Coordinates of C-alpha atoms in Angstrom, one line a residue:
M261 CA 0.0 0.0 0.0
N262 CA 1.5 3.3 -1.1
E263 CA 1.7 6.5 0.9
I264 CA -1.4 8.1 -0.7
W265 CA -3.7 5.3 0.4
L266 CA -2.2 5.3 3.9
K267 CA -3.0 9.1 4.2
A268 CA -6.5 8.6 2.8
L269 CA -7.1 5.7 5.3
A270 CA -5.8 7.9 8.1
L271 CA -8.1 10.8 7.1
I272 CA -11.1 8.5 6.9
L273 CA -10.4 7.1 10.4
I274 CA -9.9 10.5 11.8
F275 CA -13.2 11.7 10.2
A276 CA -15.0 8.7 11.6
A277 CA -13.6 9.2 15.1
V278 CA -14.6 12.9 15.1
V279 CA -18.1 12.1 13.8
F280 CA -18.5 9.4 16.5
L281 CA -17.2 11.8 19.2
V282 CA -19.6 14.6 18.1
E283 CA -22.5 12.2 18.0
R284 CA -21.8 10.9 21.5
V285 CA -21.5 14.5 22.9
V286 CA -24.7 15.6 21.2
S287 CA -26.6 12.5 22.4
I288 CA -25.5 13.1 26.0
F289 CA -26.4 16.8 25.9
V290 CA -29.8 16.1 24.3
G291 CA -30.5 13.3 26.6
R292 CA -29.8 15.4 29.7
R293 CA -31.9 18.2 28.3
L294 CA -34.8 15.9 27.6
E295 CA -34.4 14.4 31.1
S296 CA -34.5 17.9 32.7
Q297 CA -37.7 18.7 30.7
A298 CA -39.3 15.4 31.6
I299 CA -39.7 16.3 35.3
N300 CA -40.8 19.5 36.8
Q301 CA -39.2 21.6 39.5
R302 CA -41.2 20.1 42.3
L303 CA -40.2 16.6 41.5
D304 CA -36.6 17.7 41.1
L305 CA -36.6 19.2 44.6
I306 CA -38.2 16.0 46.0
S307 CA -35.7 13.8 44.2
R308 CA -32.8 15.9 45.8
G309 CA -34.1 15.1 49.3
V310 CA -36.3 18.2 49.9
S311 CA -39.5 17.4 51.8
R312 CA -42.9 18.0 50.2
G313 CA -43.7 20.7 52.7
S314 CA -40.4 22.5 52.1
A315 CA -40.8 22.2 48.3
M316 CA -44.3 23.6 48.6
Q317 CA -43.1 26.6 50.5
L318 CA -40.3 27.3 48.1
L319 CA -42.5 27.0 45.0
R320 CA -45.3 29.2 46.3
R321 CA -43.0 31.5 48.3
Q322 CA -44.8 30.9 51.6
A323 CA -41.6 31.4 53.5
T324 CA -41.3 35.0 52.1
M325 CA -44.7 36.3 52.9
L326 CA -44.8 40.1 53.5
P327 CA -45.2 41.5 57.0
E328 CA -48.6 42.5 58.2
N329 CA -47.7 46.0 59.4
L330 CA -46.9 47.4 56.0
P331 CA -48.5 50.8 55.1
E332 CA -51.6 50.8 52.9
F333 CA -49.9 52.4 49.9
I334 CA -47.2 49.8 49.9
V335 CA -49.4 46.7 50.3
A336 CA -50.7 46.6 46.7
P337 CA -47.2 47.1 45.0
A338 CA -45.7 44.6 47.4
I339 CA -48.3 42.0 46.5
R340 CA -47.7 42.5 42.8
F341 CA -44.0 42.3 43.3
E342 CA -44.4 39.0 45.3
K343 CA -46.6 37.5 42.5
M344 CA -44.1 38.6 39.8
L345 CA -41.3 36.9 41.7
M346 CA -43.4 33.7 42.1
A347 CA -44.3 33.7 38.4
A348 CA -40.7 34.3 37.4
G349 CA -39.6 31.3 39.4
V350 CA -37.3 33.3 41.8
S351 CA -36.9 31.4 45.0
A352 CA -34.8 34.0 46.9
P353 CA -36.6 35.7 49.8
T354 CA -38.6 38.8 49.0
G355 CA -37.0 40.9 51.7
R356 CA -33.5 40.1 50.5
L357 CA -34.4 40.9 46.8
F358 CA -36.1 44.1 47.8
A359 CA -33.0 45.1 49.9
I360 CA -30.7 44.3 46.9
L361 CA -32.9 46.4 44.5
V362 CA -32.7 49.3 46.9
A363 CA -29.0 49.0 47.7
T364 CA -27.7 48.5 44.2
P365 CA -28.8 51.8 42.8
I366 CA -27.4 53.6 45.8
I367 CA -24.0 51.8 45.4
I368 CA -23.9 52.6 41.7
F369 CA -24.8 56.2 42.4
V370 CA -22.0 56.6 44.9
V371 CA -19.4 54.9 42.6
I372 CA -20.3 57.2 39.7
V373 CA -20.1 60.3 41.9
L374 CA -16.7 59.2 43.2
L375 CA -15.5 58.7 39.7
I376 CA -16.7 62.1 38.7
V377 CA -15.0 63.7 41.7
A378 CA -11.8 61.8 41.1
S379 CA -11.6 62.9 37.5
G380 CA -12.0 66.6 38.6
G381 CA -15.6 67.1 37.3
A382 CA -18.1 69.4 38.9
L383 CA -21.2 68.1 40.7
G384 CA -24.4 70.1 40.2
V385 CA -28.0 69.3 40.9
G386 CA -28.7 68.5 37.2
R387 CA -25.7 66.1 37.1
L388 CA -26.7 64.4 40.3
L389 CA -30.2 63.9 39.0
M390 CA -29.0 62.4 35.8
V391 CA -26.6 60.1 37.6
A392 CA -29.4 59.0 40.0
T393 CA -31.6 58.2 37.0
I394 CA -28.9 56.1 35.4
A395 CA -28.1 54.3 38.7
F396 CA -31.8 53.5 39.2
M397 CA -32.2 52.2 35.7
I398 CA -29.1 49.9 35.9
G399 CA -29.6 48.8 39.5
A400 CA -33.4 48.4 39.7
G401 CA -35.1 49.1 36.4
I402 CA -33.3 46.4 34.3
P403 CA -33.6 43.6 37.0
L404 CA -37.3 44.4 37.4
L405 CA -37.8 44.4 33.6
I406 CA -36.1 40.9 33.5
F407 CA -38.3 39.6 36.2
Q408 CA -41.4 40.9 34.5
V409 CA -40.4 39.4 31.1
R410 CA -39.8 36.0 32.8
A411 CA -43.1 36.2 34.6
N412 CA -45.0 37.0 31.4
R413 CA -43.3 34.2 29.6
M414 CA -44.2 31.8 32.4
R415 CA -47.8 32.9 32.4
K416 CA -48.0 32.5 28.7
K417 CA -46.6 29.0 28.9
I418 CA -49.0 28.0 31.7
E419 CA -51.9 29.3 29.6
E420 CA -50.8 27.0 26.8
Q421 CA -50.3 24.0 29.0
F422 CA -53.6 24.3 30.9
P423 CA -55.9 22.8 28.2
V424 CA -53.5 19.9 27.9
A425 CA -53.5 19.4 31.7
L426 CA -57.3 19.4 31.6
D427 CA -57.2 16.7 28.9
V428 CA -54.9 14.6 31.1
F429 CA -57.2 15.2 34.0
V430 CA -60.3 14.2 32.1
R431 CA -58.6 11.0 30.8
G432 CA -57.7 10.2 34.4
L433 CA -61.4 10.6 35.5
R434 CA -62.6 8.5 32.6
A435 CA -60.1 5.8 33.6
G436 CA -61.8 5.6 37.0
H437 CA -59.4 7.7 39.1
P438 CA -60.8 9.9 41.8
I439 CA -60.2 13.7 41.6
A440 CA -57.2 13.6 44.0
A441 CA -55.6 10.8 42.1
A442 CA -56.2 12.5 38.7
L443 CA -54.6 15.7 40.1
D444 CA -51.6 13.7 41.3
L445 CA -51.3 12.3 37.8
L446 CA -50.8 15.8 36.5
T447 CA -47.9 16.4 38.9
V448 CA -46.0 13.5 37.4
E449 CA -47.0 13.8 33.7
M450 CA -46.9 17.5 33.1
P451 CA -43.7 19.6 33.0
D452 CA -43.1 23.0 34.5
P453 CA -44.7 25.3 35.2
I454 CA -48.1 23.6 35.3
G455 CA -46.8 20.4 36.8
S456 CA -45.3 22.1 39.8
Q457 CA -48.4 24.3 40.4
F458 CA -50.7 21.3 40.5
G459 CA -48.1 19.6 42.7
I460 CA -48.5 22.5 45.2
V461 CA -52.3 21.9 45.1
V462 CA -51.8 18.2 45.8
D463 CA -49.4 19.0 48.7
E464 CA -51.8 21.5 50.2
V465 CA -54.6 19.0 50.1
T466 CA -52.3 16.4 51.6
Y467 CA -51.6 18.7 54.5
G468 CA -55.3 19.3 55.2
A469 CA -56.5 22.1 52.9
D470 CA -59.7 22.0 51.0
L471 CA -59.4 21.1 47.3
R472 CA -61.4 24.1 46.1
D473 CA -59.4 26.5 48.3
A474 CA -56.1 25.1 47.0
L475 CA -57.2 25.5 43.4
S476 CA -58.6 29.0 44.1
A477 CA -55.2 29.9 45.6
M478 CA -53.4 28.7 42.5
A479 CA -55.8 30.7 40.3
D480 CA -55.1 33.8 42.5
R481 CA -51.4 33.3 42.3
W482 CA -51.4 33.3 38.5
D483 CA -54.4 35.6 38.0
L484 CA -55.7 33.5 35.1
E485 CA -59.4 33.3 34.2
D486 CA -59.0 29.8 32.8
M487 CA -58.1 28.5 36.2
R488 CA -60.9 30.4 37.8
M489 CA -63.4 28.8 35.4
F490 CA -61.9 25.4 36.3
V491 CA -62.4 26.1 40.0
V492 CA -66.0 27.2 39.4
S493 CA -66.7 24.1 37.3
L494 CA -65.5 21.9 40.2
S495 CA -67.5 23.8 42.7
V496 CA -70.7 23.7 40.7
Q497 CA -70.3 19.9 40.0
N498 CA -69.6 19.3 43.7
E499 CA -72.8 21.1 44.7
T500 CA -75.2 20.0 41.9
G501 CA -73.7 16.8 40.6
G502 CA -73.2 15.8 37.0
N503 CA -70.6 14.3 34.7
L504 CA -67.4 16.1 35.7
A505 CA -65.4 14.7 32.7
E506 CA -68.0 16.1 30.3
I507 CA -68.1 19.4 32.0
L508 CA -64.3 19.7 31.8
E509 CA -64.2 18.6 28.2
N510 CA -66.6 21.5 27.3
L511 CA -64.5 23.9 29.4
T512 CA -61.3 22.7 27.5
Q513 CA -63.1 23.5 24.2
V514 CA -64.1 27.0 25.5
I515 CA -60.5 27.7 26.7
R516 CA -59.0 26.6 23.3
E517 CA -61.5 28.8 21.4
R518 CA -60.6 31.8 23.7
A519 CA -56.9 31.1 23.0
S520 CA -57.6 31.0 19.3
M521 CA -59.5 34.3 19.4
M522 CA -56.7 35.8 21.4
R523 CA -54.1 34.8 18.9
K524 CA -56.2 36.4 16.1
V525 CA -56.5 39.6 18.1
R526 CA -52.8 39.6 18.8
A527 CA -52.1 39.1 15.1
L528 CA -54.4 41.9 14.1
S529 CA -52.9 44.2 16.7
S530 CA -49.2 43.2 16.2
E531 CA -48.4 46.4 14.3
G532 CA -49.7 48.6 17.1
R533 CA -47.9 46.5 19.8
M534 CA -44.6 46.7 17.8
T535 CA -45.1 50.5 17.5
A536 CA -45.7 50.7 21.2
A537 CA -42.6 48.7 22.0
M538 CA -40.5 50.9 19.7
L539 CA -41.9 54.2 21.1
T540 CA -41.1 52.9 24.6
A541 CA -37.6 51.6 24.0
L542 CA -36.3 54.2 21.5
P543 CA -35.9 57.1 24.0
V544 CA -34.1 55.0 26.5
I545 CA -31.8 53.4 23.8
A546 CA -31.1 56.8 22.2
F547 CA -30.3 58.4 25.6
T548 CA -28.0 55.5 26.6
L549 CA -26.1 55.4 23.3
L550 CA -25.7 59.1 23.1
F551 CA -24.6 59.4 26.7
I552 CA -22.0 56.6 26.2
G553 CA -20.7 58.1 22.9
N554 CA -20.7 61.8 23.9
P555 CA -21.3 62.4 27.7
K556 CA -20.6 66.1 27.3
F557 CA -23.7 66.5 25.2
Y558 CA -25.7 66.1 28.5
L559 CA -23.2 67.1 31.1
D560 CA -22.4 70.5 29.5
V561 CA -26.0 71.6 29.9
A562 CA -26.7 69.9 33.2
D563 CA -25.8 73.0 35.1
D564 CA -28.2 75.2 33.2
P565 CA -31.1 76.5 35.3
A566 CA -33.6 75.3 32.7
F567 CA -32.2 71.7 32.8
L568 CA -33.7 70.6 36.1
P569 CA -37.4 71.5 35.4
G570 CA -37.0 70.3 31.8
Y571 CA -35.5 67.0 32.8
V572 CA -38.2 66.4 35.4
A573 CA -40.9 67.2 32.9
L574 CA -39.3 64.8 30.4
L575 CA -39.3 61.9 32.9
T576 CA -42.9 62.7 33.9
L577 CA -44.1 62.8 30.2
Y578 CA -42.2 59.6 29.5
A579 CA -43.9 57.8 32.5
I580 CA -47.3 59.0 31.4
G581 CA -46.7 57.8 27.9
F582 CA -45.4 54.5 29.1
F583 CA -48.4 53.7 31.2
T584 CA -50.8 55.0 28.6
I585 CA -49.3 52.8 25.9
R586 CA -49.4 49.8 28.3
R587 CA -53.2 50.4 28.9
M588 CA -53.8 50.7 25.1
I589 CA -52.1 47.4 24.2
D590 CA -53.5 45.4 27.2
L591 CA -56.0 43.4 25.2
K592 CA -58.6 41.3 27.0
V593 CA -60.6 38.5 25.4

């Protein structure tokens, strides 16, 4: 065998070895990913030795309930913040997160001020207000936006999974399982987030809570009308009787028709929602890029007497426009 054939054989063997190695790595990665998707967070916690009670507290954030002596004007935002963290899947205590969101902008503000002083720059009221705005956006605004995006994504996913969960529940009822066993089937068969949420319901019932109260609490945590209709259906069937499987089949059809209508509405309003997103993000992006590229464009006029009222008016108008746009694109079906 000449040298050319030996080189060709060596190249073929190297190619086969690389292909085999890549195939093994990809199969291991895909297998682990599928395995992580096959179980929900509740089952993962239990498999790691966490008790059912502790897993229930972590998932519904019972251990981070807000104190009872909060002022009235803080209660509603605090509850919304708590629900957002729960929907985003954040397991850290609420008090710790709130302290971090308060302390981080202060630290960023102090660091920027020290850098300005060290570089020999002047500090006026306008510059301090601008630095405070930047510190707040970096330290609190961006993390809150990330939490909100994750929470909305989880709510959207749970809305998509809920009809499938009802189908599994109905099949369990038709197979002869009682309601509690059919719910327990959902905790094993359904992935996150719906699997863990029904797992919380099963754990609450196991620890003595009423089934309707546990399901109502789940609907309140996620603020979804589909779950509330499910709770009402169970309550009506429990009081008046009837075929629960048939009732839930009709409810599943209604939920899917509502979801189809919502998708049509979102498709028809996509241009308006994209315009709203651009109008909301463009001022912030333009301000950030221009400040990074040419800070003197803002700093040179920060000491002008007209800067302070103009800047405050600008932030006020932006906030009014932001909330107005959010109300306009908040579509209900």
